[in-house]
C-alpha atoms as a PDB file:
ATOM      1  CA  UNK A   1       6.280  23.257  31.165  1.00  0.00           C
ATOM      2  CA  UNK A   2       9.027  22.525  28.662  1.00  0.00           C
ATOM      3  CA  UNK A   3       9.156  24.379  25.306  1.00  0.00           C
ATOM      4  CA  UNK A   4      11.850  23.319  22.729  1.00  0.00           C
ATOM      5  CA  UNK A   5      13.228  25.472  19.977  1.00  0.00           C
ATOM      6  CA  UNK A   6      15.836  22.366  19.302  1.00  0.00           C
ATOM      7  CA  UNK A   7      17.289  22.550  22.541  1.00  0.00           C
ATOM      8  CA  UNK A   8      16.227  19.736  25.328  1.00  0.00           C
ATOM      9  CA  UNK A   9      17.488  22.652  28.556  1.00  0.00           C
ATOM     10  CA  UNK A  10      13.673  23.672  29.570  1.00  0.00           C
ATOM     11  CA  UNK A  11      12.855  19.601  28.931  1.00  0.00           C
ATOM     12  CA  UNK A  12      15.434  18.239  31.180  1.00  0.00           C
ATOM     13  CA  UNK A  13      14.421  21.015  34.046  1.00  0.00           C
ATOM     14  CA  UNK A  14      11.032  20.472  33.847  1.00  0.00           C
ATOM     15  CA  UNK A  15      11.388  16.337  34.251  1.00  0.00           C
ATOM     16  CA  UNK A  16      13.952  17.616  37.266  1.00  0.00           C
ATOM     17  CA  UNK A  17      11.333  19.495  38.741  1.00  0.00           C
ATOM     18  CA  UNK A  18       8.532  16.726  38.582  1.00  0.00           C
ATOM     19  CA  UNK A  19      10.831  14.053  39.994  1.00  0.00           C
ATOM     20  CA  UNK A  20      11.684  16.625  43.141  1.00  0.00           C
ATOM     21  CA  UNK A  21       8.155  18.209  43.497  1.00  0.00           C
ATOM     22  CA  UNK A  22       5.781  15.716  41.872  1.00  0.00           C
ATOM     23  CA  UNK A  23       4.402  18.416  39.391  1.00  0.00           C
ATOM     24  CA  UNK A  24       2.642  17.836  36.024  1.00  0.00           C
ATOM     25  CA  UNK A  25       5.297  17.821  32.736  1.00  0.00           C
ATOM     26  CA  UNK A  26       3.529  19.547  29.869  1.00  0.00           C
ATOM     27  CA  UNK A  27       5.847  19.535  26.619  1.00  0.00           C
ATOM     28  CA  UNK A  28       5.621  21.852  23.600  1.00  0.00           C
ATOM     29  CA  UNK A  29       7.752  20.698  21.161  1.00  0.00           C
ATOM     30  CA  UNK A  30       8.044  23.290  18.767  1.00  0.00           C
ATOM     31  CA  UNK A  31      10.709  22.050  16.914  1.00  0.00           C
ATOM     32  CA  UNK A  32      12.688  18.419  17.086  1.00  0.00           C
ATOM     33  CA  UNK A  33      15.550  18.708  19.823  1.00  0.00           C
ATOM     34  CA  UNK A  34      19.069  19.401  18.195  1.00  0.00           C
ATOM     35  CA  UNK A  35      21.224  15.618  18.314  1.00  0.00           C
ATOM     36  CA  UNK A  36      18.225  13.468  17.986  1.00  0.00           C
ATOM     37  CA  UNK A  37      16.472  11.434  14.697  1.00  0.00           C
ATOM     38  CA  UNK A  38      13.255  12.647  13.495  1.00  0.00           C
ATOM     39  CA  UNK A  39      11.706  10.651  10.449  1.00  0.00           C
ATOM     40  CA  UNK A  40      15.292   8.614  10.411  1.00  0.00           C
ATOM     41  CA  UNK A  41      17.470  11.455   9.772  1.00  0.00           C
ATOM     42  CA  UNK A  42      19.693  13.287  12.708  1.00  0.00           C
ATOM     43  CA  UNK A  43      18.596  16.934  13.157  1.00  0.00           C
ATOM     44  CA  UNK A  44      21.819  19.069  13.066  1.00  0.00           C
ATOM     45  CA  UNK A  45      24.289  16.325  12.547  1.00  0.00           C
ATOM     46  CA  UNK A  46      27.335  18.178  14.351  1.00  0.00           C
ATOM     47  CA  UNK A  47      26.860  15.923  16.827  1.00  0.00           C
ATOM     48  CA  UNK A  48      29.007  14.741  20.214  1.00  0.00           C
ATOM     49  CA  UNK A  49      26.618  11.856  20.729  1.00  0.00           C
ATOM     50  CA  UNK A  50      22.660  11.614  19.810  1.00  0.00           C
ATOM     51  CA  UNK A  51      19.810  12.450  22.867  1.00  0.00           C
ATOM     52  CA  UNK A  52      17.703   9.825  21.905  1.00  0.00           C
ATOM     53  CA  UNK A  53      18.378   8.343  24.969  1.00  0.00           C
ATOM     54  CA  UNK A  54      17.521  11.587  26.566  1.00  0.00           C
ATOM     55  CA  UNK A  55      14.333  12.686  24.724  1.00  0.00           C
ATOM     56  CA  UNK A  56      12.853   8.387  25.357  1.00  0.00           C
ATOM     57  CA  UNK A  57      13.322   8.819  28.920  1.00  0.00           C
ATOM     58  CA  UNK A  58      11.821  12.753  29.625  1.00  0.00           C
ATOM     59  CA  UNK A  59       9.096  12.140  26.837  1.00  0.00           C
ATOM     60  CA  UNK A  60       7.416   9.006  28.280  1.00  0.00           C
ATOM     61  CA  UNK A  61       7.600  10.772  31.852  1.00  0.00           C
ATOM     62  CA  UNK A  62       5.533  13.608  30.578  1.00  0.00           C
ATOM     63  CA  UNK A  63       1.698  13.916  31.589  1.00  0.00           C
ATOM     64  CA  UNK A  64       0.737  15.688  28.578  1.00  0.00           C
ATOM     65  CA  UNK A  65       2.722  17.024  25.009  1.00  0.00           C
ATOM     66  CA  UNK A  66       1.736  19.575  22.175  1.00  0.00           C
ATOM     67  CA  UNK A  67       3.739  19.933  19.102  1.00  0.00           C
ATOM     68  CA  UNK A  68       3.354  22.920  16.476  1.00  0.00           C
ATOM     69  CA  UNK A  69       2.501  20.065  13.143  1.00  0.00           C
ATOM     70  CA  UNK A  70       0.438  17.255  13.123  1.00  0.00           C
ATOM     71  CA  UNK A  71       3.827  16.069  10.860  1.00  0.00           C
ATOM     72  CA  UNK A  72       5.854  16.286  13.951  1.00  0.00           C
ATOM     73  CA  UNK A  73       3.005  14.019  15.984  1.00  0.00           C
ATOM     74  CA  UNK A  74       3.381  11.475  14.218  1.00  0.00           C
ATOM     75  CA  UNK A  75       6.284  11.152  14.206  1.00  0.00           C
ATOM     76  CA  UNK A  76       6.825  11.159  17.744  1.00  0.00           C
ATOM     77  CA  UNK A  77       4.079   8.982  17.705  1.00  0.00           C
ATOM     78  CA  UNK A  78       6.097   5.871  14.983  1.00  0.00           C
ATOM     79  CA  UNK A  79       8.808   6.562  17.330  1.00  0.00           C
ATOM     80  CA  UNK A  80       7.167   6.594  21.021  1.00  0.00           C
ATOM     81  CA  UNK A  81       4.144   4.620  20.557  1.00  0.00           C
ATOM     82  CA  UNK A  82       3.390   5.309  24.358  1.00  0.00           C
ATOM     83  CA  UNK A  83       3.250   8.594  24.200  1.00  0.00           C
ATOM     84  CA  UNK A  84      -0.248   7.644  21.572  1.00  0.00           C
ATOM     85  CA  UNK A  85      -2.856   9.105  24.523  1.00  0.00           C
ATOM     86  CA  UNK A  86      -0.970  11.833  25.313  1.00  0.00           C
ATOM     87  CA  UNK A  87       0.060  14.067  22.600  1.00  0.00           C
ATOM     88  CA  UNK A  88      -1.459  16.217  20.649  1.00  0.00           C
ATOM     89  CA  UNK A  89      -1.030  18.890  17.621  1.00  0.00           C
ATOM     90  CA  UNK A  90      -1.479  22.549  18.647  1.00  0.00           C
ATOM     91  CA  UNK A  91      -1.327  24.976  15.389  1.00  0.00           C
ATOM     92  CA  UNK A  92       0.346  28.377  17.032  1.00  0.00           C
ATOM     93  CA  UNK A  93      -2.965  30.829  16.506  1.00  0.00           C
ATOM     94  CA  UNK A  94      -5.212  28.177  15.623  1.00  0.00           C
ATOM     95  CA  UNK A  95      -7.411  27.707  18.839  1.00  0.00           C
ATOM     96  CA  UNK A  96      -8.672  23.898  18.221  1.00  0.00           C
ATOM     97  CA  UNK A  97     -11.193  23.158  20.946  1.00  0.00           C
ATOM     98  CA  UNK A  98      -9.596  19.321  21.888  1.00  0.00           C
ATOM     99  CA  UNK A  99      -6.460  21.555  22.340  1.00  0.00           C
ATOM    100  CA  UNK A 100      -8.029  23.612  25.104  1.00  0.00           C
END
């Protein structure tokens, strides 16, 4: 499982690990990653270069993601439409029963 708190590290070793052992990705995205757009605008624009790149390619390898606002979902959603059957919104100590 990959969590992000705006950095893509647990993200990029978790798509490592299913492309070596064949496991499940499961990614909570907590907050956007650091470098990349979200709703058109570039979080933390200190930038080297943007992850979009990165983010496309280890979010539409993932099996299954949760972010923390239904905000967020969509849009990951406008901006993967892919990743539509896969992702859903998890409120952190709001037990939802389609997120169990």
């Amino acid at each position: 499982m990959g969590v992000t708190g705006g950095s893509a590290d647990t993200f990029m070793a978790g798509h490592a690990l299913k492309k070596l052992l064949g496991c499940k990705l499961v990614l909570s995205y907590h907050d956007p990653i650091n470098y990349t757009t979200f709703k058109d605008l570039v979080v933390d624009n200190h930038y080297l270069f943007k992850k979009d790149a990165l983010e496309k390619k280890i979010i539409e390898h993932s099996d299954l993601i949760f972010t923390s606002s239904d905000t967020f979902k969509q849009a990951l959603i406008k901006k993967y439409p892919a990743i539509k059957d896969k992702i859903y919104n998890y409120y952190f100590g709001y037990n939802q029963k389609e997120s169990i």
